[in-house]
Amino acid sequence: MSKISTNSDPRMTPAKTIIFAIAAGLAVGNLYLSQPLFQIIASSLGVSSSTAAMLVTVTQFGYALGIFLLVPLGDVLNLRLLIPLILSLSAVMLMVSAIAPTFSVLLAALGGLGLTTVSAQLLTPLASELAEHERRGRVVSTVASGALIGILLSRTISGLVADLFGWRAIYGLAAGVAIILAIILYKIIPPREPREHISYPRLLGSVFTTVARHRAVPPTLVISAATFTVFSLFWTSLTYLLTVEPFSYSAGQIGLLGLAGLAGALAARRAGVLHDRGWSVPAAGGALALLALSLIAAWVLKSSIIGLIIVVIVLDIATQTNLVLGQTRLLALPGSARSRLNTAFVVSNFLGGAIGSVIAGPLWAFGGWSAIMVAALVITLVGLIIWSALRIRLSDAT
C-alpha cells in the first residue's frame, strides 16, 4: 500500500503535502467563484451589478463565521471524520447555488458555502502538526500556497466555464470536486490521539485567550488582516476596471488575469523557507514594502494591460509571502492550540477581505481607480507602521 493511500502513516510526506495543498486550493477557491461573474449573475437574475457584488461579501462573511465556529473543533475532534463531513456540506451548498431560482436563494446558498468551506483551514494546522520541526515552514507554505493558488485559479476557471456553459455550471462542477476530495482525504488523514475534552462554548472562548497569551499574535493578526484587505480590495476593484474602457473585457478574459496572479503565488510558494532560516520578521517587512510599491505601479499603469499583469504578479508575491510568514509564525508557537490560532488568523484575514470587497464599490463610485489605490496604500502603510513599531514582539514567534 502506498504512503498516500493509508491512514496509518502519521508522517507529513511530500506526496501528502501536495494533496493537502491541492485540497486546500480547491476548497477555498469556492469562495471566489462568483467574483468574475457578478455582472453576468446580475443580468441573469434581474438585479443590479452592485447588488450582485454582495455575493462575494456574503460568502466571505460566511467564511469568517465558519472559521470561528468550526475550525476550533480541529483541536478536539477527529479530523479524519470532520474534514470530509464539512466538504460534503460544502457540496450541498454548491449544488443549491447551481440550481438557485432567485438571487435571494443564491445569496443564502453562498453564505452557507462560506460557512462550510473551511476545510483548508483545518488542513493547514494539521499539516503543521504532522510536519517535522525543520520542515514546518516549507510544509505550511506549500499548503497555504495551495489555498492562494486556488483563489486565483478559481477566477480563471469560473470565468471560462461561465463563457462556455453559463454561470451555473461552475457550481455544479465544484460540487462534484468537493465530494471527490472528501473521499480522498478520508483515506489519507491519519488517526490522531484523543484530545482533552472541552465544552464547545469554552472552546470558542479559548480562541480569545489563546490570542492574548502570546505577545506576537495580535500584531501578526493586524498586519495579515491589512494585507488581505488590500488583496481583496484590489481584486474586486480590478473587475470594475477591466469591464470599462479601454478594456471592456468579458468574464472569461477577466478570469484569465488570475493566471498572472498564479505566477506570483508560485514564485512565493516557498516563503516558509525564510521562516525556517530565521528571516521571517525582516521578510514580512520587505513584503509590505513590496506591496506598497506594487500599488503605486497599479495606479500609474492603470491603462496598460501589460503593466497590470506585472503588478498582479508582484502584488501576489508580496501578499503570499506576508500571509505565509505570519501563519507559519503563529503555528510554530508552543502548545496544542494550532487550530484556534489558525482560527484567529483566518477570521481576521477574511473579515479584512470582506471589508475590502465592501468598500470597493463605494470607492469606485466616488473616485474610480485612484480612490481605490489611495485607500489600499493607506491600509498598507498602517501595516508597515505596526510592523516597524512591534517587530520585536513579532520575533517572539520565530
CSV table of C-alpha atoms in Angstrom, one decimal:
chain,number,residue,atom,x,y,z
A,1,MET,CA,0.0,0.0,0.0
A,2,SER,CA,1.4,3.4,-0.9
A,3,LYS,CA,2.1,6.2,1.5
A,4,ILE,CA,-0.7,8.4,0.4
A,5,SER,CA,-3.4,5.7,0.4
A,6,THR,CA,-3.1,4.6,4.0
A,7,ASN,CA,-4.4,6.5,7.1
A,8,SER,CA,-1.9,4.6,9.3
A,9,ASP,CA,1.1,6.7,8.2
A,10,PRO,CA,1.2,9.8,10.5
A,11,ARG,CA,4.1,11.5,8.7
A,12,MET,CA,3.6,14.6,6.5
A,13,THR,CA,5.2,13.1,3.4
A,14,PRO,CA,5.9,15.2,0.3
A,15,ALA,CA,3.0,13.4,-1.5
A,16,LYS,CA,0.6,14.1,1.3
A,17,THR,CA,1.7,17.7,1.5
A,18,ILE,CA,0.9,18.1,-2.2
A,19,ILE,CA,-2.5,16.5,-1.7
A,20,PHE,CA,-3.3,18.8,1.2
A,21,ALA,CA,-2.2,21.8,-0.9
A,22,ILE,CA,-4.5,20.8,-3.8
A,23,ALA,CA,-7.4,20.1,-1.4
A,24,ALA,CA,-6.9,23.5,0.3
A,25,GLY,CA,-6.8,25.3,-3.0
A,26,LEU,CA,-9.9,23.6,-4.5
A,27,ALA,CA,-11.8,24.1,-1.2
A,28,VAL,CA,-11.0,27.8,-0.6
A,29,GLY,CA,-11.3,28.6,-4.3
A,30,ASN,CA,-15.1,28.1,-4.0
A,31,LEU,CA,-15.2,31.4,-2.1
A,32,TYR,CA,-14.2,33.4,-5.2
A,33,LEU,CA,-16.1,31.6,-8.0
A,34,SER,CA,-18.6,34.5,-8.1
A,35,GLN,CA,-16.0,37.3,-8.3
A,36,PRO,CA,-15.7,37.5,-12.1
A,37,LEU,CA,-19.3,36.6,-12.6
A,38,PHE,CA,-21.4,39.1,-10.7
A,39,GLN,CA,-22.1,41.1,-13.8
A,40,ILE,CA,-23.4,38.0,-15.6
A,41,ILE,CA,-25.4,36.9,-12.5
A,42,ALA,CA,-26.9,40.3,-12.1
A,43,SER,CA,-28.2,40.2,-15.7
A,44,SER,CA,-29.4,36.6,-15.3
A,45,LEU,CA,-31.3,37.1,-12.0
A,46,GLY,CA,-32.5,40.6,-12.6
A,47,VAL,CA,-30.5,42.6,-10.0
A,48,SER,CA,-28.1,45.5,-10.3
A,49,SER,CA,-24.3,44.8,-10.5
A,50,SER,CA,-23.7,46.5,-7.1
A,51,THR,CA,-26.3,44.1,-5.6
A,52,ALA,CA,-24.7,41.1,-7.3
A,53,ALA,CA,-21.3,42.2,-5.9
A,54,MET,CA,-22.8,41.3,-2.4
A,55,LEU,CA,-22.3,37.7,-3.3
A,56,VAL,CA,-18.6,37.9,-2.7
A,57,THR,CA,-19.1,39.8,0.5
A,58,VAL,CA,-21.7,37.4,2.0
A,59,THR,CA,-19.5,34.4,1.1
A,60,GLN,CA,-16.5,36.0,2.9
A,61,PHE,CA,-18.5,36.9,6.0
A,62,GLY,CA,-20.0,33.4,6.0
A,63,TYR,CA,-16.4,32.0,5.7
A,64,ALA,CA,-15.2,34.1,8.6
A,65,LEU,CA,-18.1,32.9,10.7
A,66,GLY,CA,-17.5,29.3,9.7
A,67,ILE,CA,-13.8,29.6,10.6
A,68,PHE,CA,-14.7,30.9,14.1
A,69,LEU,CA,-17.5,28.3,14.7
A,70,LEU,CA,-15.9,25.2,13.1
A,71,VAL,CA,-12.1,25.4,12.9
A,72,PRO,CA,-11.5,25.3,16.7
A,73,LEU,CA,-13.1,21.9,16.6
A,74,GLY,CA,-9.9,20.7,14.9
A,75,ASP,CA,-8.1,20.8,18.3
A,76,VAL,CA,-10.5,18.4,19.9
A,77,LEU,CA,-12.3,16.3,17.2
A,78,ASN,CA,-11.3,13.5,14.8
A,79,LEU,CA,-10.2,15.4,11.7
A,80,ARG,CA,-10.4,12.3,9.6
A,81,LEU,CA,-14.2,12.5,10.0
A,82,LEU,CA,-14.6,16.3,10.5
A,83,ILE,CA,-12.9,17.4,7.3
A,84,PRO,CA,-14.8,15.1,4.9
A,85,LEU,CA,-18.1,15.9,6.6
A,86,ILE,CA,-17.5,19.7,6.1
A,87,LEU,CA,-16.5,19.1,2.5
A,88,SER,CA,-19.8,17.2,1.9
A,89,LEU,CA,-21.8,20.1,3.4
A,90,SER,CA,-20.0,22.4,1.0
A,91,ALA,CA,-21.0,20.2,-1.9
A,92,VAL,CA,-24.7,20.6,-0.9
A,93,MET,CA,-24.4,24.4,-0.8
A,94,LEU,CA,-22.7,24.3,-4.2
A,95,MET,CA,-25.5,22.3,-5.7
A,96,VAL,CA,-28.1,24.7,-4.3
A,97,SER,CA,-26.1,27.5,-5.8
A,98,ALA,CA,-26.2,25.8,-9.2
A,99,ILE,CA,-29.9,25.5,-9.3
A,100,ALA,CA,-30.8,28.7,-7.3
A,101,PRO,CA,-34.0,30.1,-9.0
A,102,THR,CA,-33.7,33.6,-7.4
A,103,PHE,CA,-30.9,36.0,-6.3
A,104,SER,CA,-32.1,35.6,-2.6
A,105,VAL,CA,-31.7,31.8,-2.8
A,106,LEU,CA,-28.2,32.2,-4.4
A,107,LEU,CA,-27.2,34.7,-1.7
A,108,ALA,CA,-28.3,32.4,1.1
A,109,ALA,CA,-26.6,29.4,-0.6
A,110,LEU,CA,-23.3,31.2,-1.0
A,111,GLY,CA,-23.5,32.4,2.6
A,112,GLY,CA,-23.9,28.7,3.6
A,113,LEU,CA,-21.0,27.8,1.2
A,114,GLY,CA,-18.8,30.3,3.0
A,115,LEU,CA,-19.8,28.8,6.4
A,116,THR,CA,-18.9,25.3,5.3
A,117,THR,CA,-15.9,25.7,3.0
A,118,VAL,CA,-13.4,25.8,5.9
A,119,SER,CA,-11.6,22.6,5.4
A,120,ALA,CA,-8.5,24.3,4.1
A,121,GLN,CA,-8.1,26.0,7.4
A,122,LEU,CA,-8.3,22.6,9.2
A,123,LEU,CA,-5.7,21.1,6.8
A,124,THR,CA,-3.1,23.8,7.4
A,125,PRO,CA,-2.7,23.4,11.2
A,126,LEU,CA,-2.9,19.6,10.7
A,127,ALA,CA,-0.1,19.8,8.2
A,128,SER,CA,2.0,21.9,10.7
A,129,GLU,CA,1.3,19.3,13.5
A,130,LEU,CA,2.4,16.4,11.3
A,131,ALA,CA,5.5,18.0,9.8
A,132,GLU,CA,9.0,17.7,11.3
A,133,HIS,CA,10.2,20.8,13.0
A,134,GLU,CA,12.9,21.6,10.5
A,135,ARG,CA,10.4,21.3,7.6
A,136,ARG,CA,7.4,23.0,9.2
A,137,GLY,CA,7.9,26.3,7.3
A,138,ARG,CA,8.1,24.6,3.9
A,139,VAL,CA,5.1,22.3,4.6
A,140,VAL,CA,2.9,25.2,5.8
A,141,SER,CA,3.9,27.4,3.0
A,142,THR,CA,3.1,24.7,0.4
A,143,VAL,CA,-0.4,24.1,1.8
A,144,ALA,CA,-1.1,27.8,2.3
A,145,SER,CA,0.2,28.5,-1.2
A,146,GLY,CA,-2.2,25.9,-2.5
A,147,ALA,CA,-5.0,27.9,-0.9
A,148,LEU,CA,-3.9,31.1,-2.6
A,149,ILE,CA,-3.4,29.4,-5.9
A,150,GLY,CA,-6.9,28.0,-5.6
A,151,ILE,CA,-8.3,31.5,-5.0
A,152,LEU,CA,-6.5,32.8,-8.1
A,153,LEU,CA,-7.3,29.9,-10.4
A,154,SER,CA,-10.9,29.8,-9.3
A,155,ARG,CA,-11.4,33.2,-11.0
A,156,THR,CA,-9.9,32.0,-14.3
A,157,ILE,CA,-11.8,28.7,-14.3
A,158,SER,CA,-15.0,30.3,-13.2
A,159,GLY,CA,-14.9,32.9,-16.0
A,160,LEU,CA,-14.0,30.4,-18.7
A,161,VAL,CA,-16.7,27.9,-17.6
A,162,ALA,CA,-19.3,30.7,-17.5
A,163,ASP,CA,-18.4,31.8,-21.0
A,164,LEU,CA,-18.8,28.3,-22.3
A,165,PHE,CA,-21.7,26.8,-20.3
A,166,GLY,CA,-23.2,29.6,-18.2
A,167,TRP,CA,-22.6,30.7,-14.7
A,168,ARG,CA,-24.5,27.8,-13.0
A,169,ALA,CA,-22.2,25.2,-14.5
A,170,ILE,CA,-19.2,26.1,-12.3
A,171,TYR,CA,-21.1,25.5,-9.1
A,172,GLY,CA,-22.2,22.0,-10.2
A,173,LEU,CA,-18.6,21.2,-11.2
A,174,ALA,CA,-17.3,22.4,-7.9
A,175,ALA,CA,-19.8,20.3,-6.0
A,176,GLY,CA,-18.5,17.1,-7.7
A,177,VAL,CA,-14.9,18.0,-6.9
A,178,ALA,CA,-15.8,18.6,-3.2
A,179,ILE,CA,-17.3,15.0,-3.0
A,180,ILE,CA,-14.1,13.5,-4.6
A,181,LEU,CA,-11.9,15.5,-2.1
A,182,ALA,CA,-14.0,14.3,0.8
A,183,ILE,CA,-13.3,10.6,-0.2
A,184,ILE,CA,-9.6,11.1,-0.8
A,185,LEU,CA,-9.0,13.0,2.5
A,186,TYR,CA,-10.9,10.4,4.5
A,187,LYS,CA,-8.4,7.8,3.2
A,188,ILE,CA,-5.2,9.8,3.8
A,189,ILE,CA,-5.7,11.7,7.0
A,190,PRO,CA,-4.1,9.7,9.8
A,191,PRO,CA,-5.9,8.9,13.1
A,192,ARG,CA,-4.9,11.1,16.0
A,193,GLU,CA,-4.6,10.6,19.7
A,194,PRO,CA,-7.8,11.7,21.6
A,195,ARG,CA,-7.5,15.2,22.9
A,196,GLU,CA,-8.7,16.6,26.3
A,197,HIS,CA,-12.4,17.1,26.3
A,198,ILE,CA,-13.5,20.7,26.4
A,199,SER,CA,-17.0,22.1,26.1
A,200,TYR,CA,-17.9,23.9,22.9
A,201,PRO,CA,-18.6,27.4,24.5
A,202,ARG,CA,-15.3,27.1,26.4
A,203,LEU,CA,-13.5,26.0,23.2
A,204,LEU,CA,-14.7,29.1,21.3
A,205,GLY,CA,-13.8,31.4,24.2
A,206,SER,CA,-10.4,29.9,24.4
A,207,VAL,CA,-9.7,31.4,20.9
A,208,PHE,CA,-9.5,34.8,22.5
A,209,THR,CA,-7.4,33.7,25.5
A,210,THR,CA,-5.0,31.9,23.2
A,211,VAL,CA,-4.5,35.1,21.2
A,212,ALA,CA,-4.0,37.1,24.4
A,213,ARG,CA,-1.5,34.6,25.7
A,214,HIS,CA,1.2,35.3,23.1
A,215,ARG,CA,2.6,38.8,22.6
A,216,ALA,CA,3.4,38.1,18.9
A,217,VAL,CA,-0.1,37.1,17.9
A,218,PRO,CA,-2.1,40.4,18.0
A,219,PRO,CA,0.3,42.4,15.7
A,220,THR,CA,0.6,39.5,13.4
A,221,LEU,CA,-3.1,39.3,13.1
A,222,VAL,CA,-3.4,43.0,12.3
A,223,ILE,CA,-0.7,43.1,9.7
A,224,SER,CA,-2.0,40.0,8.0
A,225,ALA,CA,-5.6,41.3,8.0
A,226,ALA,CA,-4.4,44.6,6.5
A,227,THR,CA,-2.6,42.7,3.8
A,228,PHE,CA,-5.7,40.6,2.9
A,229,THR,CA,-7.9,43.7,3.0
A,230,VAL,CA,-5.7,45.2,0.3
A,231,PHE,CA,-5.6,41.9,-1.7
A,232,SER,CA,-9.4,41.7,-1.7
A,233,LEU,CA,-9.9,45.4,-2.5
A,234,PHE,CA,-7.5,45.1,-5.4
A,235,TRP,CA,-9.0,42.0,-7.0
A,236,THR,CA,-12.6,43.1,-6.5
A,237,SER,CA,-11.9,46.5,-8.0
A,238,LEU,CA,-10.0,45.0,-10.9
A,239,THR,CA,-13.3,43.6,-12.2
A,240,TYR,CA,-14.7,47.2,-12.3
A,241,LEU,CA,-11.5,48.5,-14.1
A,242,LEU,CA,-11.4,45.8,-16.7
A,243,THR,CA,-15.1,45.9,-17.6
A,244,VAL,CA,-14.9,49.6,-18.8
A,245,GLU,CA,-12.9,51.4,-21.4
A,246,PRO,CA,-10.2,51.0,-22.5
A,247,PHE,CA,-10.5,47.2,-21.8
A,248,SER,CA,-14.2,46.2,-21.8
A,249,TYR,CA,-13.3,42.6,-21.1
A,250,SER,CA,-15.6,39.6,-20.7
A,251,ALA,CA,-15.8,37.5,-17.6
A,252,GLY,CA,-13.6,34.9,-19.2
A,253,GLN,CA,-11.0,37.5,-20.1
A,254,ILE,CA,-11.0,38.9,-16.6
A,255,GLY,CA,-10.7,35.5,-15.1
A,256,LEU,CA,-7.6,34.8,-17.3
A,257,LEU,CA,-5.8,37.6,-15.4
A,258,GLY,CA,-5.8,35.2,-12.5
A,259,LEU,CA,-3.1,33.3,-14.3
A,260,ALA,CA,-0.8,36.2,-13.8
A,261,GLY,CA,-1.6,36.1,-10.1
A,262,LEU,CA,-0.9,32.3,-10.2
A,263,ALA,CA,2.6,33.1,-11.4
A,264,GLY,CA,3.1,35.3,-8.4
A,265,ALA,CA,1.8,32.7,-6.0
A,266,LEU,CA,4.0,30.0,-7.4
A,267,ALA,CA,7.1,32.3,-7.1
A,268,ALA,CA,6.3,32.9,-3.4
A,269,ARG,CA,5.2,29.3,-2.5
A,270,ARG,CA,8.4,28.6,-0.7
A,271,ALA,CA,8.2,31.7,1.5
A,272,GLY,CA,8.2,29.4,4.5
A,273,VAL,CA,11.8,28.6,3.9
A,274,LEU,CA,12.6,32.2,5.1
A,275,HIS,CA,10.9,31.2,8.4
A,276,ASP,CA,12.9,28.1,8.7
A,277,ARG,CA,16.1,30.2,8.3
A,278,GLY,CA,15.1,32.7,10.9
A,279,TRP,CA,14.3,35.6,8.5
A,280,SER,CA,10.5,35.7,9.0
A,281,VAL,CA,10.1,39.2,10.5
A,282,PRO,CA,12.5,41.1,8.2
A,283,ALA,CA,11.0,39.3,5.2
A,284,ALA,CA,7.5,40.3,6.3
A,285,GLY,CA,8.5,44.0,6.4
A,286,GLY,CA,10.1,43.7,2.9
A,287,ALA,CA,6.9,42.1,1.7
A,288,LEU,CA,4.8,45.0,3.0
A,289,ALA,CA,7.1,47.5,1.2
A,290,LEU,CA,6.8,45.5,-2.0
A,291,LEU,CA,3.0,45.5,-1.7
A,292,ALA,CA,3.1,49.3,-1.4
A,293,LEU,CA,5.3,49.6,-4.5
A,294,SER,CA,3.0,47.4,-6.5
A,295,LEU,CA,0.0,49.5,-5.6
A,296,ILE,CA,1.8,52.7,-6.8
A,297,ALA,CA,2.6,50.9,-10.0
A,298,ALA,CA,-1.0,49.8,-10.4
A,299,TRP,CA,-2.1,53.4,-10.0
A,300,VAL,CA,0.4,54.7,-12.7
A,301,LEU,CA,-0.2,51.8,-15.1
A,302,LYS,CA,-4.0,51.6,-14.9
A,303,SER,CA,-4.4,51.8,-18.7
A,304,SER,CA,-1.8,49.2,-19.6
A,305,ILE,CA,-2.8,45.5,-19.5
A,306,ILE,CA,0.9,44.5,-19.6
A,307,GLY,CA,1.6,46.8,-16.7
A,308,LEU,CA,-1.3,45.4,-14.8
A,309,ILE,CA,-0.2,41.9,-15.4
A,310,ILE,CA,3.2,42.7,-13.9
A,311,VAL,CA,1.6,44.4,-11.0
A,312,VAL,CA,-0.6,41.4,-10.3
A,313,ILE,CA,2.4,39.1,-10.2
A,314,VAL,CA,4.4,41.4,-7.8
A,315,LEU,CA,1.3,42.1,-5.6
A,316,ASP,CA,0.6,38.4,-5.2
A,317,ILE,CA,4.2,37.6,-4.4
A,318,ALA,CA,4.1,40.3,-1.6
A,319,THR,CA,0.7,39.1,-0.4
A,320,GLN,CA,1.6,35.5,-0.3
A,321,THR,CA,4.9,36.0,1.4
A,322,ASN,CA,3.4,38.1,4.2
A,323,LEU,CA,0.5,35.8,4.8
A,324,VAL,CA,2.5,32.6,4.8
A,325,LEU,CA,5.2,34.0,7.1
A,326,GLY,CA,2.5,35.3,9.5
A,327,GLN,CA,0.6,32.0,9.5
A,328,THR,CA,3.8,30.0,10.0
A,329,ARG,CA,5.0,32.1,12.9
A,330,LEU,CA,1.6,31.5,14.7
A,331,LEU,CA,1.6,27.8,14.0
A,332,ALA,CA,5.1,27.4,15.3
A,333,LEU,CA,4.1,28.7,18.8
A,334,PRO,CA,4.3,26.1,21.5
A,335,GLY,CA,1.1,24.3,22.7
A,336,SER,CA,-1.7,22.3,21.1
A,337,ALA,CA,-4.0,25.1,20.1
A,338,ARG,CA,-2.9,25.4,16.5
A,339,SER,CA,-6.5,25.2,15.1
A,340,ARG,CA,-7.5,28.0,17.5
A,341,LEU,CA,-4.6,30.2,16.5
A,342,ASN,CA,-5.4,29.5,12.8
A,343,THR,CA,-9.0,30.4,13.6
A,344,ALA,CA,-7.9,33.8,14.8
A,345,PHE,CA,-5.6,34.3,11.8
A,346,VAL,CA,-8.1,33.4,9.1
A,347,VAL,CA,-11.1,35.1,10.7
A,348,SER,CA,-9.2,38.4,11.0
A,349,ASN,CA,-7.9,38.0,7.4
A,350,PHE,CA,-11.3,37.3,5.9
A,351,LEU,CA,-13.0,40.0,7.9
A,352,GLY,CA,-10.4,42.2,6.3
A,353,GLY,CA,-11.1,40.7,3.0
A,354,ALA,CA,-14.9,41.2,3.4
A,355,ILE,CA,-14.2,44.9,4.3
A,356,GLY,CA,-12.0,45.2,1.2
A,357,SER,CA,-14.8,43.9,-1.1
A,358,VAL,CA,-17.4,46.0,0.7
A,359,ILE,CA,-15.6,49.3,0.2
A,360,ALA,CA,-14.6,48.6,-3.4
A,361,GLY,CA,-17.9,49.6,-4.9
A,362,PRO,CA,-18.3,52.9,-3.0
A,363,LEU,CA,-14.7,53.8,-3.6
A,364,TRP,CA,-15.1,53.1,-7.3
A,365,ALA,CA,-18.2,55.2,-7.5
A,366,PHE,CA,-16.6,58.0,-5.5
A,367,GLY,CA,-13.2,58.3,-7.3
A,368,GLY,CA,-12.6,55.4,-9.5
A,369,TRP,CA,-9.3,53.5,-9.6
A,370,SER,CA,-7.4,56.4,-7.9
A,371,ALA,CA,-9.6,56.4,-4.9
A,372,ILE,CA,-9.1,52.6,-4.6
A,373,MET,CA,-5.3,52.9,-4.8
A,374,VAL,CA,-5.2,55.6,-2.2
A,375,ALA,CA,-7.2,53.5,0.2
A,376,ALA,CA,-5.1,50.4,-0.5
A,377,LEU,CA,-1.9,52.4,0.1
A,378,VAL,CA,-3.1,53.8,3.4
A,379,ILE,CA,-4.0,50.4,4.7
A,380,THR,CA,-0.6,49.0,3.6
A,381,LEU,CA,1.2,51.9,5.3
A,382,VAL,CA,-0.7,51.2,8.5
A,383,GLY,CA,0.6,47.6,8.3
A,384,LEU,CA,4.2,48.9,7.8
A,385,ILE,CA,3.9,51.2,10.8
A,386,ILE,CA,2.7,48.4,13.0
A,387,TRP,CA,5.5,46.1,11.7
A,388,SER,CA,8.1,48.8,12.4
A,389,ALA,CA,6.8,49.6,15.9
A,390,LEU,CA,6.3,46.0,17.1
A,391,ARG,CA,8.8,43.9,15.1
A,392,ILE,CA,10.5,42.8,18.4
A,393,ARG,CA,7.2,41.3,19.5
A,394,LEU,CA,6.8,39.6,16.2
A,395,SER,CA,10.2,37.9,16.7
A,396,ASP,CA,8.8,36.1,19.7
A,397,ALA,CA,7.1,33.7,17.3
A,398,THR,CA,10.2,32.8,15.3
